[in-house]
Coordinates of C-alpha atoms in Angstrom, one line a residue:
Chain A
M213 CA 0.0 0.0 0.0
T214 CA 1.4 3.4 -1.0
R215 CA 1.3 6.1 1.7
I216 CA 0.8 9.7 0.7
D217 CA 1.4 12.2 3.6
V218 CA -1.0 15.0 2.9
G219 CA 0.8 17.3 5.4
S220 CA 4.0 16.9 3.4
V221 CA 2.1 17.5 0.2
L222 CA 0.6 20.7 1.7
R223 CA 4.1 22.0 2.6
H224 CA 5.6 21.3 -0.7
S225 CA 2.8 21.8 -3.3
A226 CA 1.4 25.0 -1.8
N227 CA 4.8 26.0 -0.3
L228 CA 3.0 27.1 2.9
P229 CA 4.4 26.7 6.5
F230 CA 1.0 25.9 7.9
S231 CA -0.7 22.6 8.8
D232 CA -4.3 23.7 8.0
L233 CA -6.0 22.8 4.8
V234 CA -7.9 26.0 4.0
T235 CA -8.8 27.9 0.8
R236 CA -9.7 26.5 -2.7
P237 CA -6.4 27.4 -4.4
T238 CA -4.5 25.5 -1.7
G239 CA -6.8 22.5 -2.0
A240 CA -6.5 22.5 -5.7
A241 CA -2.7 22.5 -5.5
V242 CA -2.7 19.7 -3.0
R243 CA -5.1 17.6 -5.1
R244 CA -3.1 18.0 -8.3
C245 CA 0.0 16.8 -6.4
I246 CA -1.9 13.8 -5.0
Q247 CA -3.3 13.0 -8.4
T248 CA 0.3 12.9 -9.8
E249 CA 1.3 10.4 -7.2
L250 CA -1.9 8.3 -7.8
A251 CA -1.1 8.2 -11.5
A252 CA 2.0 6.3 -10.7
L253 CA 0.1 3.5 -9.0
S254 CA -0.1 0.1 -10.6
E255 CA -3.4 -1.5 -11.6
G256 CA -5.6 -2.1 -8.5
D257 CA -3.1 -0.6 -6.0
V258 CA -4.4 1.0 -2.9
A259 CA -3.1 4.4 -1.7
L260 CA -3.3 5.4 1.9
L261 CA -4.0 9.2 2.1
D262 CA -2.6 10.2 5.5
F263 CA -4.1 13.3 7.1
S264 CA -2.3 12.8 10.4
H265 CA -0.3 16.0 10.0
I266 CA -3.2 18.1 8.9
G267 CA -4.7 20.5 11.5
M268 CA -8.1 21.6 10.4
M269 CA -9.8 21.5 7.0
D270 CA -12.4 24.0 5.7
Y271 CA -15.3 23.2 3.4
S272 CA -13.7 24.6 0.3
C273 CA -10.5 22.6 0.8
A274 CA -12.5 19.5 1.6
D275 CA -14.3 20.0 -1.7
E276 CA -11.1 20.4 -3.7
V277 CA -9.0 17.7 -2.0
V278 CA -11.5 15.0 -1.1
A279 CA -14.6 15.4 -3.3
K280 CA -12.9 16.3 -6.5
L281 CA -10.3 13.5 -6.0
L282 CA -13.1 10.9 -5.5
I283 CA -15.0 12.2 -8.5
A284 CA -11.9 12.0 -10.7
L285 CA -11.1 8.5 -9.5
A286 CA -14.7 7.3 -10.2
G287 CA -14.4 8.6 -13.7
Q288 CA -11.3 6.6 -14.5
D289 CA -11.2 3.1 -15.9
A290 CA -11.9 0.1 -13.7
H291 CA -8.3 -0.8 -13.3
A292 CA -7.3 2.5 -11.7
G293 CA -6.2 2.6 -8.0
Y294 CA -8.1 2.9 -4.8
I295 CA -7.8 5.3 -1.9
V296 CA -8.1 4.7 1.8
F297 CA -8.2 7.8 4.1
H298 CA -6.1 7.7 7.3
G299 CA -5.5 10.0 10.2
I300 CA -9.0 11.6 9.9
T301 CA -10.1 13.3 13.0
D302 CA -13.3 15.2 14.0
A303 CA -11.4 18.3 13.0
H304 CA -11.5 17.0 9.4
L305 CA -14.7 15.1 9.5
E306 CA -17.1 18.0 9.7
A307 CA -16.1 19.5 6.4
I308 CA -15.6 16.1 4.7
E309 CA -19.1 14.8 5.6
V310 CA -20.7 18.0 4.3
V311 CA -19.0 17.8 0.9
L312 CA -19.5 14.0 0.6
D313 CA -23.2 14.6 1.3
H314 CA -23.3 17.4 -1.2
H315 CA -21.9 15.3 -4.0
G316 CA -23.4 11.9 -3.0
L317 CA -19.9 10.5 -2.4
A318 CA -18.5 8.1 0.2
L319 CA -15.0 7.0 1.3
V320 CA -13.2 4.5 3.5
V321 CA -11.5 5.7 6.6
Q322 CA -8.9 3.4 8.2
F323 CA -8.0 3.8 11.8
A324 CA -4.5 3.3 13.4
D325 CA -5.7 0.0 15.0
G326 CA -6.6 -1.3 11.5
G327 CA -10.3 -0.8 11.9
A328 CA -12.2 0.9 9.2
R329 CA -15.5 2.6 8.5
L330 CA -17.5 4.1 5.7
V331 CA -18.0 7.9 5.7
G332 CA -20.4 9.8 3.5
S333 CA -23.4 9.1 1.4
V334 CA -24.3 5.4 1.6
S335 CA -27.6 3.7 2.4
D336 CA -28.1 1.6 5.5
E337 CA -28.1 -1.5 3.3
E338 CA -24.9 -0.6 1.6
R339 CA -23.2 0.1 4.9
A340 CA -24.4 -3.2 6.4
I341 CA -23.1 -5.2 3.4
W342 CA -19.8 -3.3 3.3
E343 CA -19.3 -4.1 7.0
M344 CA -20.1 -7.7 6.4
V345 CA -17.5 -8.0 3.7
Y346 CA -15.0 -6.1 5.9
A347 CA -15.6 -8.4 8.9
R348 CA -15.1 -11.5 6.7
G349 CA -12.1 -10.1 4.9
S350 CA -13.5 -11.3 1.6
A351 CA -16.9 -12.5 0.4
A352 CA -18.8 -13.6 -2.7
A353 CA -22.3 -12.4 -3.4
A354 CA -23.6 -15.8 -2.4
D355 CA -21.8 -15.6 1.0
V356 CA -23.4 -12.2 1.7
A357 CA -26.8 -13.4 0.6
D358 CA -26.5 -16.5 2.9
V359 CA -25.7 -14.3 5.9
A360 CA -28.3 -11.6 5.1
G361 CA -31.0 -14.1 4.1
R362 CA -31.4 -12.3 0.8
E363 CA -31.3 -13.1 -2.9
P364 CA -27.7 -13.4 -4.3
A365 CA -28.6 -11.3 -7.4
E366 CA -29.8 -8.5 -5.1
M367 CA -26.6 -8.7 -3.1
A368 CA -24.5 -8.8 -6.2
R369 CA -26.1 -5.6 -7.4
I370 CA -25.2 -3.8 -4.2
L371 CA -21.7 -5.2 -4.1
E372 CA -21.1 -4.1 -7.7
S373 CA -22.3 -0.6 -6.7
L374 CA -19.8 -0.5 -3.9
L375 CA -17.1 -1.7 -6.3
R376 CA -17.9 1.0 -8.8
R377 CA -17.7 3.6 -6.1
R378 CA -14.3 2.1 -5.1
L379 CA -15.4 1.3 -1.6
L380 CA -14.6 -2.4 -2.2
R381 CA -12.3 -4.1 -4.6
H382 CA -12.2 -7.5 -6.4
D383 CA -10.1 -10.3 -4.9
G384 CA -10.4 -12.9 -7.6
V385 CA -14.1 -13.8 -7.8
T386 CA -14.9 -12.3 -4.4
Y387 CA -15.2 -8.8 -3.0
A388 CA -12.7 -7.5 -0.5
P389 CA -12.0 -4.5 1.7
L390 CA -9.6 -1.9 0.4
G391 CA -7.2 -2.0 3.3
P392 CA -5.7 -4.7 5.6
V393 CA -8.2 -6.5 7.9
Q394 CA -7.3 -7.3 11.5
Chain B
M20 CA -17.8 71.3 -0.4
T21 CA -16.8 69.5 2.8
V22 CA -19.2 67.2 4.4
V23 CA -19.1 66.1 8.1
I24 CA -20.3 62.6 8.7
A25 CA -21.0 61.9 12.4
V26 CA -20.2 58.5 13.7
P27 CA -22.7 57.4 16.3
S28 CA -21.5 56.9 19.9
S29 CA -22.1 53.2 19.7
L30 CA -21.0 51.9 16.3
D31 CA -22.3 48.5 15.2
D32 CA -23.8 46.9 12.1
L33 CA -27.2 48.6 12.6
T34 CA -26.0 52.1 13.6
F35 CA -23.4 52.1 10.8
E36 CA -26.5 52.6 8.5
S37 CA -26.7 56.1 9.9
V38 CA -23.2 56.8 8.6
L39 CA -24.2 55.5 5.2
D40 CA -27.5 57.5 5.2
Q41 CA -25.5 60.7 5.8
L42 CA -23.1 59.8 3.0
A43 CA -25.9 59.0 0.6
Q44 CA -27.0 62.6 0.6
H45 CA -23.7 63.8 -1.0
P46 CA -21.9 63.0 -4.2
A47 CA -19.2 60.2 -4.2
D48 CA -16.4 62.7 -4.8
A49 CA -17.4 65.1 -2.0
K50 CA -14.7 65.9 0.5
V51 CA -15.7 64.0 3.7
I52 CA -14.7 64.4 7.4
V53 CA -15.6 61.3 9.4
D54 CA -16.2 62.6 12.9
A55 CA -15.8 59.8 15.5
R56 CA -15.0 62.1 18.3
H57 CA -18.1 61.1 20.3
A58 CA -17.8 57.4 19.6
T59 CA -17.4 55.4 22.8
F60 CA -18.0 51.9 21.5
A61 CA -17.4 50.0 18.3
T62 CA -18.0 46.4 17.3
P63 CA -15.6 44.6 14.9
Y64 CA -18.2 45.4 12.2
G65 CA -18.1 49.1 13.0
L66 CA -14.3 49.3 12.8
T67 CA -13.9 47.2 9.6
A68 CA -16.8 49.0 7.9
L69 CA -15.2 52.4 8.6
L70 CA -12.0 51.2 6.8
T71 CA -14.1 49.9 4.0
L72 CA -15.9 53.2 3.8
A73 CA -12.5 54.9 3.4
Q74 CA -11.7 52.6 0.5
T75 CA -14.8 53.8 -1.3
R76 CA -14.0 57.5 -1.3
A77 CA -12.7 59.1 -4.4
E78 CA -10.9 61.7 -2.3
K79 CA -9.1 60.7 0.9
A80 CA -11.4 61.4 3.8
E81 CA -10.4 63.1 7.0
F82 CA -10.9 61.2 10.3
L83 CA -11.4 62.7 13.7
P84 CA -10.6 59.9 16.3
P85 CA -12.6 59.3 19.5
E86 CA -12.0 61.8 22.3
N87 CA -12.6 59.2 25.0
P88 CA -9.1 57.9 25.9
D89 CA -10.3 54.4 26.6
T90 CA -12.1 54.2 23.3
V91 CA -9.2 55.5 21.3
S92 CA -6.8 53.2 23.1
Y93 CA -9.1 50.2 22.3
W94 CA -9.3 51.2 18.7
A95 CA -5.5 51.3 18.6
R96 CA -5.2 47.9 20.3
A97 CA -7.7 46.6 17.8
G98 CA -5.3 47.6 15.0
F99 CA -7.7 50.1 13.5
F100 CA -5.3 53.0 13.3
R101 CA -2.6 50.9 11.7
Y102 CA -4.7 50.9 8.5
A103 CA -6.8 54.0 9.1
E104 CA -3.7 56.1 8.9
E105 CA -3.1 54.8 5.4
L106 CA -6.7 55.3 4.2
F107 CA -7.8 58.5 6.1
D108 CA -6.1 61.7 6.9
V109 CA -6.3 61.0 10.7
R110 CA -6.3 64.3 12.6
G111 CA -4.7 64.6 16.0
H112 CA -2.6 62.1 18.0
V113 CA -3.6 58.5 18.3
P114 CA -1.8 55.9 20.4
R115 CA 0.8 53.8 18.6
P116 CA -0.6 50.3 17.9
R117 CA 1.2 47.4 19.6
S118 CA 2.6 44.8 17.3
A119 CA 0.1 42.3 16.0
G120 CA -0.4 39.5 18.4
E121 CA 0.2 41.5 21.6
S122 CA -3.4 42.8 21.8
D123 CA -6.3 41.7 24.0
V124 CA -8.4 41.6 20.8
L125 CA -9.2 38.1 19.6
L126 CA -8.1 39.0 16.1
E127 CA -7.1 42.6 15.4
V128 CA -8.3 44.3 12.2
T129 CA -6.5 42.3 9.5
P130 CA -6.4 42.9 5.8
V131 CA -7.4 40.0 3.5
T132 CA -6.4 40.3 -0.1
K133 CA -5.2 36.8 -1.1
S134 CA -5.4 33.2 -0.1
D135 CA -2.3 33.3 2.0
D136 CA -3.9 35.9 4.2
V137 CA -6.6 33.4 5.0
H138 CA -4.1 30.9 6.1
G139 CA -2.5 33.5 8.4
V140 CA -5.9 34.4 9.9
V141 CA -6.9 30.8 10.6
E142 CA -3.5 30.0 12.1
R143 CA -3.7 33.0 14.5
I144 CA -7.3 32.6 15.6
Q145 CA -7.3 28.9 16.6
E146 CA -5.5 29.0 19.9
R147 CA -7.1 32.2 21.1
A148 CA -10.6 31.2 19.9
A149 CA -10.4 27.8 21.6
S150 CA -9.9 29.3 25.0
I151 CA -12.8 31.8 24.6
L152 CA -15.2 29.4 23.0
L153 CA -14.7 26.7 25.7
N154 CA -14.2 28.9 28.8
K155 CA -16.3 32.0 28.1
L156 CA -19.0 30.7 25.7
H157 CA -19.1 27.2 27.3
L158 CA -19.3 25.6 23.8
E159 CA -18.1 22.0 23.1
S160 CA -14.6 21.5 21.8
R161 CA -15.8 20.8 18.2
A162 CA -17.2 24.3 18.1
T163 CA -13.6 25.5 17.9
M164 CA -12.8 23.8 14.6
G165 CA -16.1 24.9 13.1
F166 CA -15.3 28.5 14.2
A167 CA -12.0 28.5 12.3
M168 CA -13.7 26.9 9.3
T169 CA -16.4 29.6 9.4
L170 CA -13.8 32.3 9.6
S171 CA -11.9 30.8 6.8
E172 CA -14.9 30.6 4.5
A173 CA -16.0 34.1 5.4
C174 CA -12.6 35.5 4.5
Q175 CA -12.4 33.5 1.3
N176 CA -15.5 35.3 0.0
I177 CA -13.3 38.4 -0.2
V178 CA -10.5 36.6 -2.1
E179 CA -12.9 34.8 -4.4
H180 CA -15.6 37.3 -5.1
A181 CA -14.8 40.9 -4.0
G182 CA -12.2 41.7 -6.6
R183 CA -10.3 43.9 -4.1
G184 CA -9.0 43.5 -0.5
G185 CA -11.1 43.6 2.6
W186 CA -10.9 43.4 6.3
V187 CA -11.6 40.9 9.1
M188 CA -11.8 41.3 12.8
V189 CA -12.9 39.0 15.7
Q190 CA -13.6 40.0 19.2
A191 CA -15.4 38.6 22.3
Y192 CA -17.4 40.8 24.7
N193 CA -20.4 41.1 27.0
Y194 CA -23.5 41.7 24.9
R195 CA -25.5 44.0 27.1
R196 CA -27.9 45.3 24.5
R197 CA -29.2 41.8 24.0
L198 CA -28.7 38.5 25.9
G199 CA -28.5 40.2 29.3
G200 CA -24.8 40.5 29.2
R201 CA -24.0 37.0 28.0
F202 CA -20.6 36.7 26.2
V203 CA -20.5 36.6 22.5
V204 CA -17.8 36.2 19.9
V205 CA -18.3 38.3 16.8
I206 CA -16.7 37.9 13.4
A207 CA -16.9 40.9 11.0
V208 CA -15.7 40.6 7.4
C209 CA -16.1 43.7 5.2
D210 CA -15.0 44.6 1.7
A211 CA -15.7 47.3 -0.8
G212 CA -15.6 45.0 -3.8
V213 CA -18.2 44.2 -6.5
G214 CA -20.8 42.8 -4.1
F215 CA -23.1 39.7 -4.5
R216 CA -25.2 41.0 -7.3
S217 CA -22.4 41.9 -9.7
S218 CA -20.5 38.7 -8.7
L219 CA -23.5 36.5 -9.7
E220 CA -24.0 38.6 -12.9
S221 CA -20.4 38.1 -13.9
G222 CA -20.8 34.3 -13.7
Q223 CA -24.1 34.3 -15.6
R224 CA -25.6 32.9 -12.4
R225 CA -28.6 35.2 -12.1
P226 CA -31.6 33.2 -11.1
L227 CA -34.4 32.9 -13.7
S228 CA -36.8 35.3 -12.1
D229 CA -38.2 38.6 -13.2
R230 CA -37.0 40.4 -10.2
W231 CA -33.3 41.0 -9.9
D232 CA -31.8 43.3 -7.3
D233 CA -29.4 43.2 -4.3
A234 CA -31.9 41.5 -2.0
V235 CA -32.6 38.7 -4.6
A236 CA -28.9 38.2 -5.2
L237 CA -28.2 38.0 -1.4
E238 CA -30.9 35.5 -1.0
A239 CA -29.6 33.4 -3.9
A240 CA -26.1 33.3 -2.6
V241 CA -26.5 33.2 1.2
V242 CA -29.7 31.1 1.5
N243 CA -29.8 29.1 -1.7
G244 CA -26.0 28.6 -2.1
V245 CA -25.8 30.0 -5.7
S246 CA -22.2 30.8 -6.7
R247 CA -20.9 32.7 -9.7
Y248 CA -19.0 29.6 -10.6
G249 CA -20.7 26.8 -12.4
D250 CA -18.7 24.2 -10.5
P251 CA -21.2 22.0 -8.5
G252 CA -19.0 22.0 -5.5
R253 CA -19.2 25.8 -5.1
G254 CA -21.5 27.5 -2.6
Q255 CA -20.6 25.2 0.2
G256 CA -18.7 27.9 2.1
L257 CA -21.7 30.0 2.9
K258 CA -23.8 26.8 3.4
G259 CA -21.2 25.7 6.0
I260 CA -21.3 29.1 7.7
R261 CA -25.1 28.9 7.9
G262 CA -24.9 25.4 9.4
Y263 CA -22.4 26.5 12.0
V264 CA -24.3 29.6 13.0
H265 CA -27.6 27.6 13.3
R266 CA -25.9 24.8 15.3
W267 CA -24.6 27.2 17.9
E268 CA -27.7 29.5 18.0
G269 CA -25.8 32.3 16.4
K270 CA -26.7 35.1 14.1
L271 CA -25.6 35.8 10.6
S272 CA -26.1 39.0 8.7
V273 CA -24.9 39.9 5.2
R274 CA -25.2 43.3 3.6
S275 CA -24.5 44.1 0.0
G276 CA -25.4 47.1 -2.2
T277 CA -28.8 48.3 -0.9
A278 CA -29.9 45.2 0.9
R279 CA -29.2 43.1 4.0
I280 CA -30.4 39.7 5.0
A281 CA -30.1 38.1 8.4
L282 CA -30.5 34.6 9.8
I283 CA -32.0 35.5 13.2
P284 CA -31.9 33.3 16.4
S285 CA -34.6 33.4 19.0
W286 CA -32.6 35.8 21.2
D287 CA -32.6 38.6 18.7
D288 CA -35.4 40.7 17.1
D289 CA -33.7 41.9 14.0
V290 CA -35.6 41.6 10.7
P291 CA -34.6 39.0 8.2
R292 CA -34.6 41.2 5.1
R293 CA -33.9 45.0 4.7
E294 CA -34.2 46.6 1.3
G295 CA -33.8 50.1 0.0
L296 CA -30.8 50.9 2.2
A297 CA -28.3 53.5 1.3
F298 CA -25.9 52.0 -1.4
F299 CA -22.6 50.7 -0.1
P300 CA -20.3 48.7 -2.3
G301 CA -19.1 45.2 -1.7
A302 CA -20.2 42.8 1.0
Q303 CA -20.3 43.2 4.8
L304 CA -20.8 40.0 6.8
Q305 CA -21.2 39.6 10.6
I306 CA -21.4 36.4 12.6
T307 CA -22.4 36.4 16.3
I308 CA -21.9 33.3 18.4
P309 CA -23.4 33.6 21.9
E310 CA -22.6 32.0 25.2
K311 CA -24.5 28.7 25.6
V312 CA -27.8 29.4 27.4
S313 CA -27.7 26.3 29.7
A314 CA -24.3 27.4 31.1
V315 CA -25.8 30.7 32.4
A316 CA -27.1 30.4 35.9

């Protein structure tokens, strides 16, 4: 997994001695730098976007860095990379949740202990199925259908939707979380 | 012809209208003396709006500072004269301002002209604001981050839309006129730029309605989140400000051109929309966050 330190990107791309992600021009500069790094990923690679060294983030920057990055990623071919967000705190979450909701987007946040959660615009059903796959480490549509007591075709449709939104990835014929599972 | 404009003894967002009403009676190029000798109190809005007023005059205006020594000392500590001396012909002696950061003001009058200025404002405000919001306003810790975000977005409106520099100031004080002396933190952001109406017109973002004036433009931008940019991610700054103000039972007012709209909490009796005001260029925004009610005995 490739790690991208957003704090370091902020210092170098925007040439600013600050740790806060504020203003649209700053956000756009940071996003462009991250996109350059993501372009170097191999097919199906997962990048860990690390916000540990970021203080606070305003709405404009969240829109530029997070929302536009996810929108661009969703528009790419299926073999493009995946992103997991790390080091996200309440100081970032307020702005992130607002912009995700605005655009109907969602992302995966991974915690230091290896746990993960979905943040953003997902239905209760999508969240439950995502958590089921995450808990099992990997699952086929039939496995999920068995546990949920639902039709496999219905589960496959939701899993494919999570896959298209890059919240899950393929692991052979099964669906898998983006990050490591503990 | 020289015109004397009397500054009211208590200068805030509402009484500043009397300054504009006086100015509106005279041509834009009239020689003006802004007489603040009898002023004894000014909110951040009052001070930043006075600097904004100076920016709008074709001929440099004269300025008569407050006679009350406490008032003139406070205005100096607030950084007002640091910029007033550039924009006005200030008459008489005023105290030397301390260096920025040594003042008892939460955020002294600070110019905002470019994105880097916003970074500086956010950096400076966070530590000071955290203490005030937690200990004086008794808000939860998450209010601190939201406060910095709100301030950042308010300042960015100048950079993104005004077309010229503006001013920001933040202060905390007892609000005696309302709230029975509860503490409030007030953000004022004023500019003399193009204003909301021209900004939306420049982006071809005028709503499809027959009526089009400053009040409609303000409502489109502040209430409905319309931005002059077609980018669907735009407009979230003011939306975020509205959300923060609502969550902490605060008040937001925005004036532009000849109109002013306000989101009014239960503790205030302002009117939501004023039209037909004296014209003043740019946009003037004020956010008031009050002390939490349940914390007051």
